[in-house]
mmCIF file of C-alpha atoms and ligand atoms in Angstrom:
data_model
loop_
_atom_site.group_PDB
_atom_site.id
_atom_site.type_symbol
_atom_site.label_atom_id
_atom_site.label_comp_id
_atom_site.label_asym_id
_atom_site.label_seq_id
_atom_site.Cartn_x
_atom_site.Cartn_y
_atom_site.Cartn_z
ATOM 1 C CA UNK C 99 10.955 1.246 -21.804
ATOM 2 C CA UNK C 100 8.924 0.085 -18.765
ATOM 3 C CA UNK C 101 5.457 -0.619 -19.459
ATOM 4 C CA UNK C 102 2.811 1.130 -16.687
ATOM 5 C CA UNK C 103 0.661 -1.507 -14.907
ATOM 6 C CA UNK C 104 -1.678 0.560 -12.602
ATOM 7 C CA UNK C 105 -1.941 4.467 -13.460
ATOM 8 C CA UNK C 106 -3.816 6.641 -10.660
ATOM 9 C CA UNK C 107 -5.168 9.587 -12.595
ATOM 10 C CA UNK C 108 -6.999 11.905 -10.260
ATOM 11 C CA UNK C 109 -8.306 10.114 -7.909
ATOM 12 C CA UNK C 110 -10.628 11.469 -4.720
ATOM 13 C CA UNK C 111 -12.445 9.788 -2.604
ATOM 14 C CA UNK C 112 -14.436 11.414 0.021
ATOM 15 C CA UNK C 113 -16.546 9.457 2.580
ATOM 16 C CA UNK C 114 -19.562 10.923 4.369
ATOM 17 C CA UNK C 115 -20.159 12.160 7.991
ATOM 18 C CA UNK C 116 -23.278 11.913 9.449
ATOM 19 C CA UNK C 117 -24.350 13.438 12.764
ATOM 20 C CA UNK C 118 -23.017 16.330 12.193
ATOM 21 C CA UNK C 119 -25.774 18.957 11.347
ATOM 22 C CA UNK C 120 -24.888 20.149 7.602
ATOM 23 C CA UNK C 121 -23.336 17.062 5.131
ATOM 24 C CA UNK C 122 -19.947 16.893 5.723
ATOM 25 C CA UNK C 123 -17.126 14.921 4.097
ATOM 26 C CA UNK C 124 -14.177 13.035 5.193
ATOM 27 C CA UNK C 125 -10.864 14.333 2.462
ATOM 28 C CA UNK C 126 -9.496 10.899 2.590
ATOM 29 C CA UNK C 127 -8.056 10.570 -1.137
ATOM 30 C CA UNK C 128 -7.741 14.412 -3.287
ATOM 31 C CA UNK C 129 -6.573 14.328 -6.858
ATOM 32 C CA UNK C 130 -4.174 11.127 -6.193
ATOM 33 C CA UNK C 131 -1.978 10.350 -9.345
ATOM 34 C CA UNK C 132 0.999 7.918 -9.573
ATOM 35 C CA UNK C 133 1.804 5.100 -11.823
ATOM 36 C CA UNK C 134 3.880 1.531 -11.006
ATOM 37 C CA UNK C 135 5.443 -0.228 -13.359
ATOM 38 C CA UNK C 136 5.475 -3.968 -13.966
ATOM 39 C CA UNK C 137 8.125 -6.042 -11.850
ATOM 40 C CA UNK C 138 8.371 -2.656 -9.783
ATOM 41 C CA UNK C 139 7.933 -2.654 -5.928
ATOM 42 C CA UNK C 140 6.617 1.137 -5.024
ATOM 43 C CA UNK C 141 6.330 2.416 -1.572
ATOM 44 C CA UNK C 142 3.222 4.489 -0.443
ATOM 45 C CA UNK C 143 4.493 6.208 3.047
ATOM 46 C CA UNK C 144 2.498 8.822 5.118
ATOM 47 C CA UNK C 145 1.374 9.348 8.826
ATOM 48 C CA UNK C 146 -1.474 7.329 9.909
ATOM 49 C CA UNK C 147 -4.728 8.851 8.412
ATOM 50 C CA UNK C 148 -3.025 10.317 5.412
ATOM 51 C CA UNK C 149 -5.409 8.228 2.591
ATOM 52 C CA UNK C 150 -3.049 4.757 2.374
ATOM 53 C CA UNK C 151 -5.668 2.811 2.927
ATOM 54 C CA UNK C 152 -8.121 4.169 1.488
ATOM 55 C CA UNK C 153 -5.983 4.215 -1.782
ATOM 56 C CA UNK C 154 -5.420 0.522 -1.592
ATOM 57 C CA UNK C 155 -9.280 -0.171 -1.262
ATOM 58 C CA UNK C 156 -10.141 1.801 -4.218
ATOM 59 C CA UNK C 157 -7.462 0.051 -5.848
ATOM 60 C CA UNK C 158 -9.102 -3.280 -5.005
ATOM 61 C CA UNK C 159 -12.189 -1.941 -5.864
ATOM 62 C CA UNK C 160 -13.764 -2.263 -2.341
ATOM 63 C CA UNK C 161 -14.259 1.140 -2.133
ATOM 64 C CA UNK C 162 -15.724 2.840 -5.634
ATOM 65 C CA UNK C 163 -14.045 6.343 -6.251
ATOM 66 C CA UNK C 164 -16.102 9.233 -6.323
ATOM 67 C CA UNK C 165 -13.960 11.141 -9.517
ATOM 68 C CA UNK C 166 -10.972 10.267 -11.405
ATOM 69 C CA UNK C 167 -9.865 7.174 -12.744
ATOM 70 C CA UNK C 168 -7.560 3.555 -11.476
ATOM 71 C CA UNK C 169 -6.284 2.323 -14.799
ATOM 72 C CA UNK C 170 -5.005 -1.310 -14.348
ATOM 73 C CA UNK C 171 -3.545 -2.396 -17.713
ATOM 74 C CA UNK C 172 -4.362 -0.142 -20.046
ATOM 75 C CA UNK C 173 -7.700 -0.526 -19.068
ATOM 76 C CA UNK C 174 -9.864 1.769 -16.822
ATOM 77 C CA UNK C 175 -11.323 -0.372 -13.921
ATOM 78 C CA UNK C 176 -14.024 1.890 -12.136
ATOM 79 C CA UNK C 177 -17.764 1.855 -12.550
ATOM 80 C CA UNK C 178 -20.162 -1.804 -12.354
ATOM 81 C CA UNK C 179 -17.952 -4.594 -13.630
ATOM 82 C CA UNK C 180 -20.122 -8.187 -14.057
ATOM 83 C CA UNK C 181 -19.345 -10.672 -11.671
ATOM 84 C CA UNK C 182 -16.826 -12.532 -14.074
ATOM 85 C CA UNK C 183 -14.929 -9.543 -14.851
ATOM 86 C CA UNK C 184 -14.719 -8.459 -10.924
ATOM 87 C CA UNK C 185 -13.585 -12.296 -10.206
ATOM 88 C CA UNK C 186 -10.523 -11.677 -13.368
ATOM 89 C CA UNK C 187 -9.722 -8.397 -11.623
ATOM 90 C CA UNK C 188 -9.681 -9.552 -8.424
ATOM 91 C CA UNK C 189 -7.615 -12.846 -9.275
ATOM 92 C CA UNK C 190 -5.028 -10.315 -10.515
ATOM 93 C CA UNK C 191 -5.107 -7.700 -8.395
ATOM 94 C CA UNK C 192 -4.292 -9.647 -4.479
ATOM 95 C CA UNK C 193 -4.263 -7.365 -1.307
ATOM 96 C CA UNK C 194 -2.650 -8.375 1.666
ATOM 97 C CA UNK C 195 -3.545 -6.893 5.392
ATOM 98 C CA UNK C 196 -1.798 -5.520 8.010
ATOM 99 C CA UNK C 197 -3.593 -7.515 10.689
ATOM 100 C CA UNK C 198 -2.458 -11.270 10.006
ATOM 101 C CA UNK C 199 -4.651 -12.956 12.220
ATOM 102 C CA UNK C 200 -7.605 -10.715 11.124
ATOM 103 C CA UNK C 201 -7.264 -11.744 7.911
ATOM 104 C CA UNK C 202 -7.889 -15.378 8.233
ATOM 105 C CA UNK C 203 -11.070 -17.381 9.392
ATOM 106 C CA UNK C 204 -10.493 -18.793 13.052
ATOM 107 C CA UNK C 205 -12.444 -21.890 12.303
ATOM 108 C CA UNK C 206 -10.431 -23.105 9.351
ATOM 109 C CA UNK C 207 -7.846 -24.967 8.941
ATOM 110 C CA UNK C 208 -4.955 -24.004 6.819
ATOM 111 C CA UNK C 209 -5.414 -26.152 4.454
ATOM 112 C CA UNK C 210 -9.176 -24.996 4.096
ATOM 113 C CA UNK C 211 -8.110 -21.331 4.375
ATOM 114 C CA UNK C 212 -5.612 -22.261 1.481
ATOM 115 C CA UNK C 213 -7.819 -24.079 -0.830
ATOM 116 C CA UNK C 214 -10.388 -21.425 -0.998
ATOM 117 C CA UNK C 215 -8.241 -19.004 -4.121
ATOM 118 C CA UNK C 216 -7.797 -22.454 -6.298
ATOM 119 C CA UNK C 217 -11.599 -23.093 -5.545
ATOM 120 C CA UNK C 218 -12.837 -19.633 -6.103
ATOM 121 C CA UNK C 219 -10.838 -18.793 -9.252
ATOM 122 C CA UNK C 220 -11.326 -22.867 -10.583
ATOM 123 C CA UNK C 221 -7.071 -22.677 -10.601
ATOM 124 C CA UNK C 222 -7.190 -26.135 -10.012
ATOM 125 C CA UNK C 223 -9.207 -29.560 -9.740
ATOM 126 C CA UNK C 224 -9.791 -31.969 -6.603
ATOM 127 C CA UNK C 225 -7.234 -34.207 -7.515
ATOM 128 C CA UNK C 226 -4.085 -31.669 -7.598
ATOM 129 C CA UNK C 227 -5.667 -29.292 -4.883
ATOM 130 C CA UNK C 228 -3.337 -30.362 -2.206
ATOM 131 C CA UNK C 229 -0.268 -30.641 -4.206
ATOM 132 C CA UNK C 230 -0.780 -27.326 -5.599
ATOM 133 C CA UNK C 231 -1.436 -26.505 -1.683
ATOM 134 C CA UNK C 232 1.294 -27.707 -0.545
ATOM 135 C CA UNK C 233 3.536 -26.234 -3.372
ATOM 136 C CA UNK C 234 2.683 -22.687 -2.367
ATOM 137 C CA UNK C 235 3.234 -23.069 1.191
ATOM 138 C CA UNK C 236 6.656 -24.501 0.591
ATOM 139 C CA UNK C 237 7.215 -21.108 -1.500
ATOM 140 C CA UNK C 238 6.546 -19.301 1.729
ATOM 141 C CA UNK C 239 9.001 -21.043 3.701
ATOM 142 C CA UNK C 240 5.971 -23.232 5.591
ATOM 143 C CA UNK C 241 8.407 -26.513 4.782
ATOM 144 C CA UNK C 242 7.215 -29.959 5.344
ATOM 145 C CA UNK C 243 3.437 -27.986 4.676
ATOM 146 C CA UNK C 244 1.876 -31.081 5.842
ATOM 147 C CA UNK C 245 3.016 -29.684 9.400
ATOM 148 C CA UNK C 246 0.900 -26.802 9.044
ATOM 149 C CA UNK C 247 -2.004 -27.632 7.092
ATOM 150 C CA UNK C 248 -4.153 -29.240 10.121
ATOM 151 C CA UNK C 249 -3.532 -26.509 11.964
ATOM 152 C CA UNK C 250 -5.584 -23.609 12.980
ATOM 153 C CA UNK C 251 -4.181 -20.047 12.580
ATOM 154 C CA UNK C 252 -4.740 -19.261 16.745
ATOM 155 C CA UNK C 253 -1.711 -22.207 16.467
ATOM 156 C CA UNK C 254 0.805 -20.673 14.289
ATOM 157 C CA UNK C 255 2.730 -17.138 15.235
ATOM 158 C CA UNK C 256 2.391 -13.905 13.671
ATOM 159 C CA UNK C 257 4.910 -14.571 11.277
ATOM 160 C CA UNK C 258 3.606 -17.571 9.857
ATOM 161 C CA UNK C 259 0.166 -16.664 9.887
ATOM 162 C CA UNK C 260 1.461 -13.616 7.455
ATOM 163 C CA UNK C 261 3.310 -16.698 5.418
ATOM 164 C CA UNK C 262 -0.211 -18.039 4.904
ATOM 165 C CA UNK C 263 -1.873 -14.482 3.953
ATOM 166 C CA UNK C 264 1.307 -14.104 1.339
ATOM 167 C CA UNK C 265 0.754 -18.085 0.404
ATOM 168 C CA UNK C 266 -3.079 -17.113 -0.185
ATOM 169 C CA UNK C 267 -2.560 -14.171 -2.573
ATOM 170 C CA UNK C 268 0.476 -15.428 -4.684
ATOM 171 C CA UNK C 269 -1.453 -18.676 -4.836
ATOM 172 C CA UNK C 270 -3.616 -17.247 -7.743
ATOM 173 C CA UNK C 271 -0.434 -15.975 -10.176
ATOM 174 C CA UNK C 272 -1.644 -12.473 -9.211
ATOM 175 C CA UNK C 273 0.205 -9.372 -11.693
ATOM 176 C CA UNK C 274 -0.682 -6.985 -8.835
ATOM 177 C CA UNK C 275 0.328 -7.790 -4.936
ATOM 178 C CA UNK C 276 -0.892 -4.488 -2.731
ATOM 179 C CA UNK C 277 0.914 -5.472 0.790
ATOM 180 C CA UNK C 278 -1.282 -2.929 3.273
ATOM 181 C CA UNK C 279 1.115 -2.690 5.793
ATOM 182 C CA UNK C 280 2.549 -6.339 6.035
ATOM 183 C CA UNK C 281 5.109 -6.060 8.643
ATOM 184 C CA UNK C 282 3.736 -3.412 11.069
ATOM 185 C CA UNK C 283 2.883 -6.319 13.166
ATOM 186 C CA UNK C 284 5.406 -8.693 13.229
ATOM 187 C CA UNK C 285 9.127 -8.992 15.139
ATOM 188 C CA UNK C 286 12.112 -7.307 13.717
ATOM 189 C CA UNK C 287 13.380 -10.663 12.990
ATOM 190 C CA UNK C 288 10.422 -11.592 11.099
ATOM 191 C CA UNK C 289 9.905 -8.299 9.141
ATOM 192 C CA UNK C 290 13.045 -8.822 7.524
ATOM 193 C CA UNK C 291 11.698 -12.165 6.087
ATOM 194 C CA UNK C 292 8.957 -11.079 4.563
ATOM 195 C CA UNK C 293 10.619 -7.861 3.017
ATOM 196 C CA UNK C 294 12.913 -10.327 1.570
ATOM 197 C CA UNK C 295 10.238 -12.615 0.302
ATOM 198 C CA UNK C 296 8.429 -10.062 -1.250
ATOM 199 C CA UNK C 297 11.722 -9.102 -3.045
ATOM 200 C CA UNK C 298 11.936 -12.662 -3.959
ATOM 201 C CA UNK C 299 8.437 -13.227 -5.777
ATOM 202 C CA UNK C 300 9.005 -9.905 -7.696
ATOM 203 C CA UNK C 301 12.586 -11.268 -8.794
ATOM 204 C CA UNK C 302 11.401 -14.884 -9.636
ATOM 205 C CA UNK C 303 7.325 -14.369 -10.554
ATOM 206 C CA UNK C 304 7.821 -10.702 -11.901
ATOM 207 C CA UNK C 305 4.721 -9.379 -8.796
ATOM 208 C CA UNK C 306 4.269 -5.483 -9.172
ATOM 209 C CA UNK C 307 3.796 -4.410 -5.518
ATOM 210 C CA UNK C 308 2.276 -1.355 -3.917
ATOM 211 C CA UNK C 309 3.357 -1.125 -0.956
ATOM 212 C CA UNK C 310 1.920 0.774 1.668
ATOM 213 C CA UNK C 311 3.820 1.620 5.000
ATOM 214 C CA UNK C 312 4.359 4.595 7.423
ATOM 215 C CA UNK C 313 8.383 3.754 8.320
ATOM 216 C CA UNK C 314 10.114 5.487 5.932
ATOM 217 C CA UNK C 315 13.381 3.165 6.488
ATOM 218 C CA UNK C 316 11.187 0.033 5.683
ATOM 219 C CA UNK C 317 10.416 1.766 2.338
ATOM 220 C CA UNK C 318 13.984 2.764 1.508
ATOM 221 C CA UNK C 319 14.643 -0.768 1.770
ATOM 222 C CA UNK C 320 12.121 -2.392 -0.280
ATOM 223 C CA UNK C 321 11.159 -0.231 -3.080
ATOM 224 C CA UNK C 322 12.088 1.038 -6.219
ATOM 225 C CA UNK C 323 10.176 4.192 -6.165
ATOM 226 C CA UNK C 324 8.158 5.904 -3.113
ATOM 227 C CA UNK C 325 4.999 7.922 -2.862
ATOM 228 C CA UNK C 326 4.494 10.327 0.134
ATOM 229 C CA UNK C 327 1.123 10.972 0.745
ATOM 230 C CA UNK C 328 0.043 13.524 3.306
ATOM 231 C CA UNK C 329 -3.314 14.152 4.220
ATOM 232 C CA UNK C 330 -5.213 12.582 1.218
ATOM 233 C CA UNK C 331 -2.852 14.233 -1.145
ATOM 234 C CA UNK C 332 0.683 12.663 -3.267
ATOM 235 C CA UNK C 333 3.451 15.093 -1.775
ATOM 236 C CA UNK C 334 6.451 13.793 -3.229
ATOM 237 C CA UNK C 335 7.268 11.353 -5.655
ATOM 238 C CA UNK C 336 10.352 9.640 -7.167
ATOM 239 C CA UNK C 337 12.792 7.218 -7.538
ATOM 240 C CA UNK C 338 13.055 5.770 -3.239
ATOM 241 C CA UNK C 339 17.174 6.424 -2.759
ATOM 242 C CA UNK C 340 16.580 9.998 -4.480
ATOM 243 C CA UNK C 341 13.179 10.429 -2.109
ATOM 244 C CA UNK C 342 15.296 9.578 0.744
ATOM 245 C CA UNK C 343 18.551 11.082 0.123
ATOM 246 C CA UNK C 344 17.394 13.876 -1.414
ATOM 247 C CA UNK C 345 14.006 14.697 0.225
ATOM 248 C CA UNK C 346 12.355 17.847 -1.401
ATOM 249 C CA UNK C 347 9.134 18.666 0.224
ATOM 250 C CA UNK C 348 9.058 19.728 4.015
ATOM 251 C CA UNK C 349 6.671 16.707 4.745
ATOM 252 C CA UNK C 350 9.109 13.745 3.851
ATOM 253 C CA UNK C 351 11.742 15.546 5.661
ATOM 254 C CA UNK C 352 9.598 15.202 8.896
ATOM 255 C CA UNK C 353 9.231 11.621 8.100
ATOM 256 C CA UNK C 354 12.850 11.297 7.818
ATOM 257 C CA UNK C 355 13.445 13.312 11.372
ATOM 258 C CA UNK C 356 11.656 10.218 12.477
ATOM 259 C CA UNK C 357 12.872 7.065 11.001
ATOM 260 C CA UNK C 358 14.774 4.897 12.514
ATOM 261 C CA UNK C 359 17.874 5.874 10.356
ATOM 262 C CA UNK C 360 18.258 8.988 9.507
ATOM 263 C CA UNK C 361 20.575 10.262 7.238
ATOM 264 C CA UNK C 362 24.274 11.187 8.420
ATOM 265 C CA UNK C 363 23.999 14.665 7.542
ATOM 266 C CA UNK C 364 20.504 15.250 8.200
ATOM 267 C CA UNK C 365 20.332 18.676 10.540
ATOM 268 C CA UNK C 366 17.236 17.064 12.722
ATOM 269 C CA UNK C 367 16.969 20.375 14.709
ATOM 270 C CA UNK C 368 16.269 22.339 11.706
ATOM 271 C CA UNK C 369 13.249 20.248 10.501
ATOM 272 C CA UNK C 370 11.795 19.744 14.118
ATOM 273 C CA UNK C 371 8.244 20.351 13.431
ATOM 274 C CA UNK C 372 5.043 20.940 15.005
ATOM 275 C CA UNK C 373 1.412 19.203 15.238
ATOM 276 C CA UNK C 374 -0.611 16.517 14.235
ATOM 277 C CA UNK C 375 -1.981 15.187 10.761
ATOM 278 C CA UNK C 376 -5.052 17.768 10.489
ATOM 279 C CA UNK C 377 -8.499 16.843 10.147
ATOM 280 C CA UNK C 378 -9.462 15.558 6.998
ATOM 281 C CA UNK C 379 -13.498 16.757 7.275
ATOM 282 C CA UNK C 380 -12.258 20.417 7.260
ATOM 283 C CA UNK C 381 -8.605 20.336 5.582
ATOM 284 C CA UNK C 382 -6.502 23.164 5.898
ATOM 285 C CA UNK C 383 -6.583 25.415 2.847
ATOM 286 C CA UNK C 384 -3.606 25.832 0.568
ATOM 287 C CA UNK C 385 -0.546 23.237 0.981
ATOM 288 C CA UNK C 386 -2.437 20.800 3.398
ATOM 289 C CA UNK C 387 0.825 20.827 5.442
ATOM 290 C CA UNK C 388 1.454 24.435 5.852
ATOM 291 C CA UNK C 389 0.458 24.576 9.617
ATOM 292 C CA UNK C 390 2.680 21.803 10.557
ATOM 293 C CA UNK C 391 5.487 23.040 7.888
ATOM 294 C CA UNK C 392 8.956 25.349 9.071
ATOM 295 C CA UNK C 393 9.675 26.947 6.002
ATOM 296 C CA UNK C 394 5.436 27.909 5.327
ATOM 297 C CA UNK C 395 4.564 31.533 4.020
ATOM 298 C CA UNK C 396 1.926 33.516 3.748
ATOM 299 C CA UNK C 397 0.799 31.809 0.321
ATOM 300 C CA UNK C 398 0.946 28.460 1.580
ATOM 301 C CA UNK C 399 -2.360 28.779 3.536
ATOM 302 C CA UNK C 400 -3.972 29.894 0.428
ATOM 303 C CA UNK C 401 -3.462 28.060 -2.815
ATOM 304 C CA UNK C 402 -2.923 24.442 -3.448
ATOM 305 C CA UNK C 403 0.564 23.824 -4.843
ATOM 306 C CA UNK C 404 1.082 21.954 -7.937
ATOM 307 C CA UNK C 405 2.857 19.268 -8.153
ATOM 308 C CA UNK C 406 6.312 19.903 -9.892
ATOM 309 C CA UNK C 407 9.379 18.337 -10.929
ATOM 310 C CA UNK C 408 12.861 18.453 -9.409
ATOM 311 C CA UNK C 409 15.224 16.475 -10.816
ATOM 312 C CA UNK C 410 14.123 13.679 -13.314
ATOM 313 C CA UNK C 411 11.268 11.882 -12.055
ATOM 314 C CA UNK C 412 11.277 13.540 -8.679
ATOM 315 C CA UNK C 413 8.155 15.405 -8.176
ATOM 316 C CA UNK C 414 6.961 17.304 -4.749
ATOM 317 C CA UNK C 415 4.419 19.909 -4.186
ATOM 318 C CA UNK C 416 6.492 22.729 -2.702
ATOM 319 C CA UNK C 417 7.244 25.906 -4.060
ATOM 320 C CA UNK C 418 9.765 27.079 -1.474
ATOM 321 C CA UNK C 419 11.950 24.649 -0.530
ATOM 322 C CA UNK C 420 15.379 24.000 -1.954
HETATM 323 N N1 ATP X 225 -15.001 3.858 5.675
HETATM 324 C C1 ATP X 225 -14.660 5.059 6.123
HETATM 325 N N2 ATP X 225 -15.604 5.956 6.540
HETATM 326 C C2 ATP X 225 -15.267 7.189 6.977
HETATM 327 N N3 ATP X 225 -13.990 7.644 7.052
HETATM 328 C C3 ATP X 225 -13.015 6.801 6.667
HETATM 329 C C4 ATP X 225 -13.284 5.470 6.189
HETATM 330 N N4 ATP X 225 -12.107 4.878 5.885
HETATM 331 C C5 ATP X 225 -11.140 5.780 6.153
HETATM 332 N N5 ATP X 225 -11.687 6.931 6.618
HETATM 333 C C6 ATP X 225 -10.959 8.161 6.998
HETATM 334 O O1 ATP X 225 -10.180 8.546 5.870
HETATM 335 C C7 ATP X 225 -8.923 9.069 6.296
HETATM 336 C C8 ATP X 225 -7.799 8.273 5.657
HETATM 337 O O2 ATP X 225 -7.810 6.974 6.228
HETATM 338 P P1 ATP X 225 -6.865 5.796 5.728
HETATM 339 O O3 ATP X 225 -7.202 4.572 6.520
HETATM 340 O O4 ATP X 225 -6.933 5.695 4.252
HETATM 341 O O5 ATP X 225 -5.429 6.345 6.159
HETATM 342 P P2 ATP X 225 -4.061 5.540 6.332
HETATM 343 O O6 ATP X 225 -3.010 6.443 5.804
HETATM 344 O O7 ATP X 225 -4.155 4.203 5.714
HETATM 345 O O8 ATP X 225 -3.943 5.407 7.887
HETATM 346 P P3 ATP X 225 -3.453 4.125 8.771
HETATM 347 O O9 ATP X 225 -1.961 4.084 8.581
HETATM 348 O O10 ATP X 225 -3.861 4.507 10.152
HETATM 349 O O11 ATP X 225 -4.161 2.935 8.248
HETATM 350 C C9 ATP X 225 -8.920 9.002 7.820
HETATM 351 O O12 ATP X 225 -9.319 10.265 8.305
HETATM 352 C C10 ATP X 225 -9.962 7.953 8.125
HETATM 353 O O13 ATP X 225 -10.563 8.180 9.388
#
C-alpha cells in the first residue's frame, strides 16, 4: 500500500483586509484536504487567485494556518516549532518559485548561491563543498559546472537559472519538492526539460512533488494525481488521466475548454462559460462556482456541496453533473 507523506486535513487560511471600514477577510484557502503519497508527483491546477499559492506557503510553513491541520509524516507540523526542528522541516520540505531570477541573489555567484543549503543545513564540510557543488549542478544538466559557477545569474538564461533553483533544493536530499509554478516562465523548449527532470529525480531519488500549475495539459503530463482548486476550495480530485479524461465537476471542464489540448470528443460549445474567478473577500454562497457554472440550479447558490466520490478515488463537489 502507498504510504501518505503530506495529508491536508481542513485547512483555511484567511488573510486580513484593512481599509475597508468593518474587518474583512480574504477566502484564500477553505477546508482544503488532499493527501500525496511518497515517490508521487500531484498536480494542484486552478485559475490564478484560486488559493495555489497560498497552499504551498502554508505547506512551507511561511504562512501559519488559521484552522485545520498540514500533516507531513505522520506528524502534524503547525503551531511554534524551535529553530532546529523548523531547519529539519525545512531541509525536507524544498519549494521552488515560479520567478527564476527572483529567486536568486543578484550579487552572488553561483557557486555562492549554491553553497548556501550545504552551509545552512551543515550537509557538508569546506573541503568537499565544491565537489558536492559541482556534483549537483552536473545533476541538473549545468555540465562542465566549473563553466557556471563564476557566473552571476543576470548571465545565465531563464532556463538555467531554474537549473540552479532545482540544483539548490535537491541539493539538501529533500523528501518533499513543492515546484510553485516552475515552468510558467520559461520557453516551450525548456519547459519540457524541466518536466522531464522533475520526472527524473522522482524516478532515481524517490522526490514527492506538489506541483502547482494553472495549464491543465502541463499537469496531465507530469502527475500522477491532480487537485483542482477553485476559489480557495479542492473541486475535484483523482487519479490525473481519470481527472482529465473523465472530468466530473463543471469547473475542470472549463479548464479543459481552455488547454492547449483538449480532448477529441470534448463538445467545447457546451461548456462555454461565463465570468471571472469571484472575489475571495465576499465569496459567493453555496458552490463557489455556481455563477460562472452552465449546469447551476437554484440550490447551488445556497449550500456548500460536499465533496463526493465518483468512481474510485475520484472525488468532485457537484451534485448535478453526470
Ligand atoms: N499575503 C496576502 N495578503 C492578502 N491576500 C493574499 C495574500 N496572499 C494571497 N492573497 C490572496 O489570496 C487569494 C489566493 O491567492 P494565491 O496566490 O494563493 O492564488 P494562486 O492560485 O496561487 O494564484 P496565482 O496563480 O496568480 O499565483 C488571492 O485573492 C490573493 O489576492
Amino acid at each position: 500500500m502507498s504510504e501518505t507523506i503530506l495529508e491536508l486535513r481542513n485547512v483555511t487560511k484567511h488573510f486580513p483586509v484593512r481599509g475597508l471600514g468593518q474587518k474583512r477577510f480574504v477566502h484564500a484557502m477553505d477546508g482544503v484536504s488532499f493527501s500525496l503519497n511518497r515517490g508521487e508527483i500531484l498536480s494542484v491546477v486552478g485559475e490564478s487567485g484560486s488559493g495555489k499559492t497560498t497552499t504551498a506557503k502554508v505547506i512551507t510553513r511561511i504562512y501559519e494556518s488559521d484552522a485545520g491541520s498540514v500533516v507531513f509524516q505522520g506528524k502534524p507540523v503547525g503551531g511554534k516549532l524551535k529553530h532546529d526542528k523548523l531547519l529539519e522541516y525545512r531541509s525536507q520540505v524544498q519549494m521552488i518559485f515560479q520567478d527564476p531570477f527572483g529567486a536568486l541573489n543578484p550579487t552572488h555567484t553561483i557557486g555562492s548561491i549554491m553553497e548556501r543549503p550545504f552551509v545552512i543545513h551543515k550537509l557538508a564540510g569546506r573541503k568537499e563543498l565544491e565537489a558536492r557543488i559541482k556534483d549537483v549542478l552536473v545533476q541538473v544538466g549545468m555540465d562542465p559546472p566549473e563553466q557556471y559557477m563564476q557566473k552571476f545569474p543576470h548571465e545565465l538564461s531563464g532556463g538555467q537559472r531554474q537549473r540552479v533553483n532545482i540544483a539548490r533544493a535537491i541539493a539538501v536530499d529533500p523528501l518533499l519538492l513543492i515546484a510553485d509554478e516552475p515552468t510558467s516562465m520559461l520557453d516551450v523548449s525548456i519547459k519540457m526539460i524541466i518536466m522531464n527532470m522533475i520526472k527524473r529525480f522522482r524516478d532515481e531519488k524517490g522526490i514527492s512533488y506538489l506541483y502547482i500549475t494553472h495549464d491543465l495539459a502541463g499537469a496531465r503530463y507530469i502527475a500522477d494525481r491532480i487537485v483542482v482548486m477553485y476559489a480557495g476550495m479542492v473541486m475535484e480530485t483523482g487519479p490525473a488521466e481519470e481527472v482529465i479524461s473523465g472530468a466530473h465537476h463543471p469547473y475542470t471542464r472549463l479548464l479543459k475548454s481552455a488547454a492547449p489540448q483538449p480532448e477529441a470528443n470534448f463538445n467545447r460549445a457546451r461548456l462555454t462559460t461565463k465570468g471571472e474567478i469571484p472575489s475571495l473577500i465576499d465569496p459567493p454562497s453555496g458552490c463557489r462556482f455556481h455563477p460562472r457554472c452552465p449546469i447551476a440550479r437554484s440550490e447551488c447558490s445556497k449550500l456548500v456541496p460536499e465533496i463526493r466520490e465518483v468512481s474510485a478515488g475520484h472525488f468532485s463537489r457537484c451534485r448535478f453533473s453526470s
